[in-house]
């Protein structure tokens, strides 16, 4: 069964405190990499995946984003903007987009994350979007459990990486949620395909002690109830940069310069 997904929600409301004071005057998503704002790299990524309608969920401090991108006509796309200042955590931009998604599956992308596709083959997001009819799919990066970089969002246990060079996907169920003794783990790579289930799942999910609502918590609860997620691992030749800190941002600048 195939599906057509043409809508994407871009979460771009974070304060960028790890990159302060620069992010007091320019959103982290608008910092340049290879002479192009991080967020514009994402727009081209969405375009390649067949996305035509994009909702940017931003804070009121980030008027540079709509000023730069406008209506989306220059990209052959339709851009909308929603201001959200009362949200806390990566689950809240999703809830803010509920009406806009019109009950259809959609891509969720985090605007401070860059993904560089391999020189050959299908781009990762396009692979995710066209990879089946699961209610919930996510790009992941496999890490050895004893070598997970800081700030990664862990999904659960993973099978060892395959030796074959081509892309593959995994049906991830509740048996893989416990990764305490796993040798390999899936870390979420900031690109999701979500169905309408996610809104009720988020509303039913309690926030963390700091008051923040996390998408990964809602998804893991949903999997625990007997549902399956489709995990689509990035290939070793596909790179992801979580540019919410100066170290990773510098890595992205150095790598994408070449």
Short mmCIF file of C-alpha atoms in Angstrom, two decimals:
data_model
loop_
_atom_site.label_atom_id
_atom_site.label_comp_id
_atom_site.label_asym_id
_atom_site.label_seq_id
_atom_site.Cartn_x
_atom_site.Cartn_y
_atom_site.Cartn_z
CA UNK A 1 0.00 0.00 0.00
CA UNK A 2 1.36 3.40 -0.95
CA UNK A 3 0.47 6.85 0.29
CA UNK A 4 1.03 10.40 -0.80
CA UNK A 5 2.41 12.79 1.82
CA UNK A 6 2.67 16.42 0.78
CA UNK A 7 2.57 18.24 4.15
CA UNK A 8 5.36 18.92 6.62
CA UNK A 9 5.51 20.57 10.01
CA UNK A 10 8.83 22.24 10.82
CA UNK A 11 9.54 22.79 14.51
CA UNK A 12 11.63 25.95 14.75
CA UNK A 13 10.60 27.61 17.99
CA UNK A 14 13.45 26.67 20.33
CA UNK A 15 15.28 29.49 22.08
CA UNK A 16 18.78 28.28 21.13
CA UNK A 17 20.14 28.86 24.62
CA UNK A 18 23.18 26.62 24.01
CA UNK A 19 24.29 29.05 21.29
CA UNK A 20 23.56 32.27 23.16
CA UNK A 21 24.24 35.21 22.90
CA UNK A 22 24.29 34.97 19.08
CA UNK A 23 20.84 33.39 19.05
CA UNK A 24 19.42 36.43 20.81
CA UNK A 25 19.60 38.24 17.47
CA UNK A 26 19.47 35.45 14.88
CA UNK A 27 17.60 32.14 15.16
CA UNK A 28 19.86 29.11 15.26
CA UNK A 29 17.92 27.72 12.28
CA UNK A 30 19.03 30.71 10.21
CA UNK A 31 22.76 30.35 10.88
CA UNK A 32 24.60 29.75 7.60
CA UNK A 33 26.15 26.47 6.54
CA UNK A 34 27.80 26.49 3.09
CA UNK A 35 26.44 30.04 2.62
CA UNK A 36 22.88 28.83 3.09
CA UNK A 37 20.75 29.03 6.27
CA UNK A 38 20.30 25.70 8.02
CA UNK A 39 16.54 25.99 7.53
CA UNK A 40 16.91 26.52 3.79
CA UNK A 41 18.83 23.24 3.52
CA UNK A 42 15.78 21.63 5.12
CA UNK A 43 13.40 23.32 2.68
CA UNK A 44 15.33 21.81 -0.22
CA UNK A 45 15.27 18.43 1.55
CA UNK A 46 11.48 18.64 1.89
CA UNK A 47 11.13 19.64 -1.75
CA UNK A 48 13.16 16.62 -2.86
CA UNK A 49 10.84 14.37 -0.81
CA UNK A 50 7.75 15.72 -2.62
CA UNK A 51 6.51 18.04 0.13
CA UNK A 52 4.46 20.98 -1.16
CA UNK A 53 2.86 22.50 1.97
CA UNK A 54 4.94 23.47 5.00
CA UNK A 55 3.90 24.84 8.38
CA UNK A 56 6.70 26.51 10.35
CA UNK A 57 5.97 26.55 14.09
CA UNK A 58 8.07 29.43 15.41
CA UNK A 59 8.28 31.73 18.41
CA UNK A 60 7.44 35.44 18.25
CA UNK A 61 11.18 36.19 18.52
CA UNK A 62 11.86 34.59 15.13
CA UNK A 63 10.28 36.95 12.63
CA UNK A 64 13.43 36.56 10.51
CA UNK A 65 12.09 33.18 9.34
CA UNK A 66 8.89 34.38 7.63
CA UNK A 67 10.76 37.49 6.44
CA UNK A 68 13.30 35.27 4.66
CA UNK A 69 11.05 32.51 3.29
CA UNK A 70 7.82 34.40 2.67
CA UNK A 71 4.96 32.52 1.04
CA UNK A 72 7.15 29.76 -0.34
CA UNK A 73 6.39 30.72 -3.93
CA UNK A 74 10.11 31.11 -4.68
CA UNK A 75 10.50 27.39 -3.89
CA UNK A 76 7.36 26.23 -5.67
CA UNK A 77 5.83 25.47 -2.27
CA UNK A 78 3.18 26.91 0.06
CA UNK A 79 4.47 28.12 3.45
CA UNK A 80 2.38 28.89 6.52
CA UNK A 81 3.50 30.09 9.94
CA UNK A 82 2.18 29.52 13.44
CA UNK A 83 3.54 31.42 16.43
CA UNK A 84 3.80 29.43 19.64
CA UNK A 85 5.25 31.04 22.75
CA UNK A 86 3.45 28.97 25.38
CA UNK A 87 4.83 25.55 24.46
CA UNK A 88 7.51 23.61 26.30
CA UNK A 89 9.23 20.59 24.81
CA UNK A 90 9.43 19.01 21.34
CA UNK A 91 5.89 17.63 21.50
CA UNK A 92 4.16 21.00 21.65
CA UNK A 93 4.85 22.12 18.05
CA UNK A 94 3.09 18.96 16.90
CA UNK A 95 -0.04 19.77 18.89
CA UNK A 96 0.02 23.31 17.50
CA UNK A 97 -0.22 21.86 13.99
CA UNK A 98 -3.20 19.55 14.56
CA UNK A 99 -5.82 21.58 12.69
CA UNK A 100 -3.44 22.42 9.85
CA UNK A 101 -2.65 18.74 9.13
CA UNK A 102 -6.35 18.12 8.30
CA UNK A 103 -6.26 14.55 9.59
CA UNK A 104 -3.60 13.51 7.06
CA UNK A 105 -0.19 11.94 7.70
CA UNK A 106 2.62 14.48 7.66
CA UNK A 107 6.36 14.89 7.96
CA UNK A 108 7.73 16.38 11.16
CA UNK A 109 11.19 17.90 10.84
CA UNK A 110 13.23 19.73 13.45
CA UNK A 111 14.60 22.89 11.90
CA UNK A 112 17.99 22.92 13.62
CA UNK A 113 18.99 19.53 12.18
CA UNK A 114 20.87 19.11 8.91
CA UNK A 115 20.98 15.84 6.99
CA UNK A 116 23.40 15.37 4.12
CA UNK A 117 22.38 12.67 1.68
CA UNK A 118 24.89 10.33 0.07
CA UNK A 119 26.24 11.24 -3.36
CA UNK A 120 24.21 8.43 -4.90
CA UNK A 121 20.88 6.80 -4.11
CA UNK A 122 17.56 8.02 -2.76
CA UNK A 123 17.68 10.84 -0.21
CA UNK A 124 16.91 9.73 3.38
CA UNK A 125 13.72 11.78 3.84
CA UNK A 126 12.35 10.68 0.49
CA UNK A 127 13.07 7.09 1.54
CA UNK A 128 11.17 7.67 4.78
CA UNK A 129 8.17 9.32 3.09
CA UNK A 130 7.84 6.65 0.42
CA UNK A 131 8.69 3.70 2.64
CA UNK A 132 5.21 2.32 3.31
CA UNK A 133 1.98 3.09 5.12
CA UNK A 134 3.03 2.93 8.78
CA UNK A 135 1.26 5.37 11.13
CA UNK A 136 4.65 6.26 12.58
CA UNK A 137 8.07 6.19 10.93
CA UNK A 138 11.35 7.81 11.87
CA UNK A 139 14.85 8.18 10.51
CA UNK A 140 17.35 6.79 13.00
CA UNK A 141 21.09 6.57 13.47
CA UNK A 142 22.54 3.39 14.93
CA UNK A 143 25.08 3.77 17.73
CA UNK A 144 27.00 1.32 19.84
CA UNK A 145 25.31 1.52 23.24
CA UNK A 146 28.56 2.51 24.95
CA UNK A 147 29.32 5.28 22.45
CA UNK A 148 26.18 7.40 22.16
CA UNK A 149 26.91 11.14 21.72
CA UNK A 150 25.37 13.56 24.23
CA UNK A 151 21.86 14.90 23.67
CA UNK A 152 20.74 12.06 21.37
CA UNK A 153 17.09 11.01 21.67
CA UNK A 154 17.11 7.25 22.11
CA UNK A 155 14.27 5.14 20.77
CA UNK A 156 15.36 1.70 21.96
CA UNK A 157 17.44 -1.37 21.20
CA UNK A 158 18.73 -2.08 17.71
CA UNK A 159 20.03 -5.09 15.86
CA UNK A 160 23.68 -4.80 14.79
CA UNK A 161 24.22 -2.77 11.60
CA UNK A 162 23.80 -4.76 8.42
CA UNK A 163 26.83 -5.49 6.29
CA UNK A 164 24.90 -4.90 3.07
CA UNK A 165 25.40 -1.37 1.71
CA UNK A 166 21.80 -0.63 0.68
CA UNK A 167 18.96 0.99 2.65
CA UNK A 168 16.65 -1.01 4.87
CA UNK A 169 13.89 -0.52 7.44
CA UNK A 170 12.92 -2.24 10.69
CA UNK A 171 9.55 -2.85 12.31
CA UNK A 172 10.17 -1.62 15.84
CA UNK A 173 7.87 -3.07 18.54
CA UNK A 174 7.60 -3.02 22.33
CA UNK A 175 10.15 -5.82 22.73
CA UNK A 176 12.85 -3.38 21.58
CA UNK A 177 11.94 -0.53 23.92
CA UNK A 178 14.16 -1.73 26.76
CA UNK A 179 17.75 -0.98 25.73
CA UNK A 180 19.43 -1.33 29.15
CA UNK A 181 21.43 -4.38 28.05
CA UNK A 182 21.51 -3.69 24.31
CA UNK A 183 24.77 -3.51 22.39
CA UNK A 184 23.28 -1.22 19.73
CA UNK A 185 20.60 1.46 19.96
CA UNK A 186 18.42 3.55 17.66
CA UNK A 187 18.72 7.32 18.10
CA UNK A 188 16.03 9.43 16.43
CA UNK A 189 17.35 11.56 13.56
CA UNK A 190 14.92 14.52 13.63
CA UNK A 191 12.73 13.40 10.71
CA UNK A 192 9.38 11.70 11.30
CA UNK A 193 6.28 10.65 9.41
CA UNK A 194 3.31 10.79 11.77
CA UNK A 195 -0.35 9.90 11.46
CA UNK A 196 -3.28 11.53 13.27
CA UNK A 197 -2.82 9.13 16.21
CA UNK A 198 -0.02 11.35 17.47
CA UNK A 199 -2.28 14.11 18.75
CA UNK A 200 -4.21 11.87 21.16
CA UNK A 201 -0.96 10.15 22.11
CA UNK A 202 0.58 13.50 23.06
CA UNK A 203 -2.49 14.64 25.00
CA UNK A 204 -2.43 11.37 26.96
CA UNK A 205 1.29 11.66 27.72
CA UNK A 206 2.32 13.35 30.97
CA UNK A 207 5.02 16.00 30.71
CA UNK A 208 8.41 15.42 32.25
CA UNK A 209 9.20 16.83 35.73
CA UNK A 210 10.56 19.98 34.08
CA UNK A 211 7.14 20.57 32.51
CA UNK A 212 8.23 19.74 28.95
CA UNK A 213 6.21 17.47 26.66
CA UNK A 214 8.32 15.07 24.61
CA UNK A 215 7.26 13.40 21.38
CA UNK A 216 9.50 10.41 22.07
CA UNK A 217 7.70 9.75 25.38
CA UNK A 218 4.31 9.71 23.64
CA UNK A 219 5.59 7.46 20.85
CA UNK A 220 7.18 5.00 23.26
CA UNK A 221 3.89 4.79 25.22
CA UNK A 222 2.06 4.18 21.92
CA UNK A 223 4.48 1.36 21.05
CA UNK A 224 4.06 -0.11 24.56
CA UNK A 225 0.33 -0.38 23.84
CA UNK A 226 1.07 -2.84 21.03
CA UNK A 227 1.69 -0.61 18.03
CA UNK A 228 4.70 -0.74 15.72
CA UNK A 229 6.96 2.00 14.46
CA UNK A 230 8.92 1.87 11.21
CA UNK A 231 12.58 2.73 11.85
CA UNK A 232 14.59 3.72 8.78
CA UNK A 233 18.30 3.85 9.67
CA UNK A 234 20.58 6.34 7.99
CA UNK A 235 23.35 4.74 5.97
CA UNK A 236 26.98 5.25 7.02
CA UNK A 237 27.42 7.64 4.07
CA UNK A 238 24.48 9.80 5.20
CA UNK A 239 25.32 12.46 7.78
CA UNK A 240 23.20 14.23 10.36
CA UNK A 241 24.13 17.35 12.32
CA UNK A 242 22.09 18.48 15.31
CA UNK A 243 23.03 22.16 15.13
CA UNK A 244 21.72 23.20 18.53
CA UNK A 245 25.26 23.67 19.88
CA UNK A 246 28.45 25.28 18.62
CA UNK A 247 30.50 22.08 18.38
CA UNK A 248 28.09 20.28 16.04
CA UNK A 249 27.43 23.46 14.09
CA UNK A 250 31.18 23.82 13.48
CA UNK A 251 31.31 20.20 12.29
CA UNK A 252 28.49 20.91 9.84
CA UNK A 253 30.20 24.04 8.51
CA UNK A 254 33.50 22.19 8.03
CA UNK A 255 31.92 19.12 6.42
CA UNK A 256 29.50 20.86 4.07
CA UNK A 257 32.16 23.29 2.90
CA UNK A 258 33.69 20.40 0.94
#
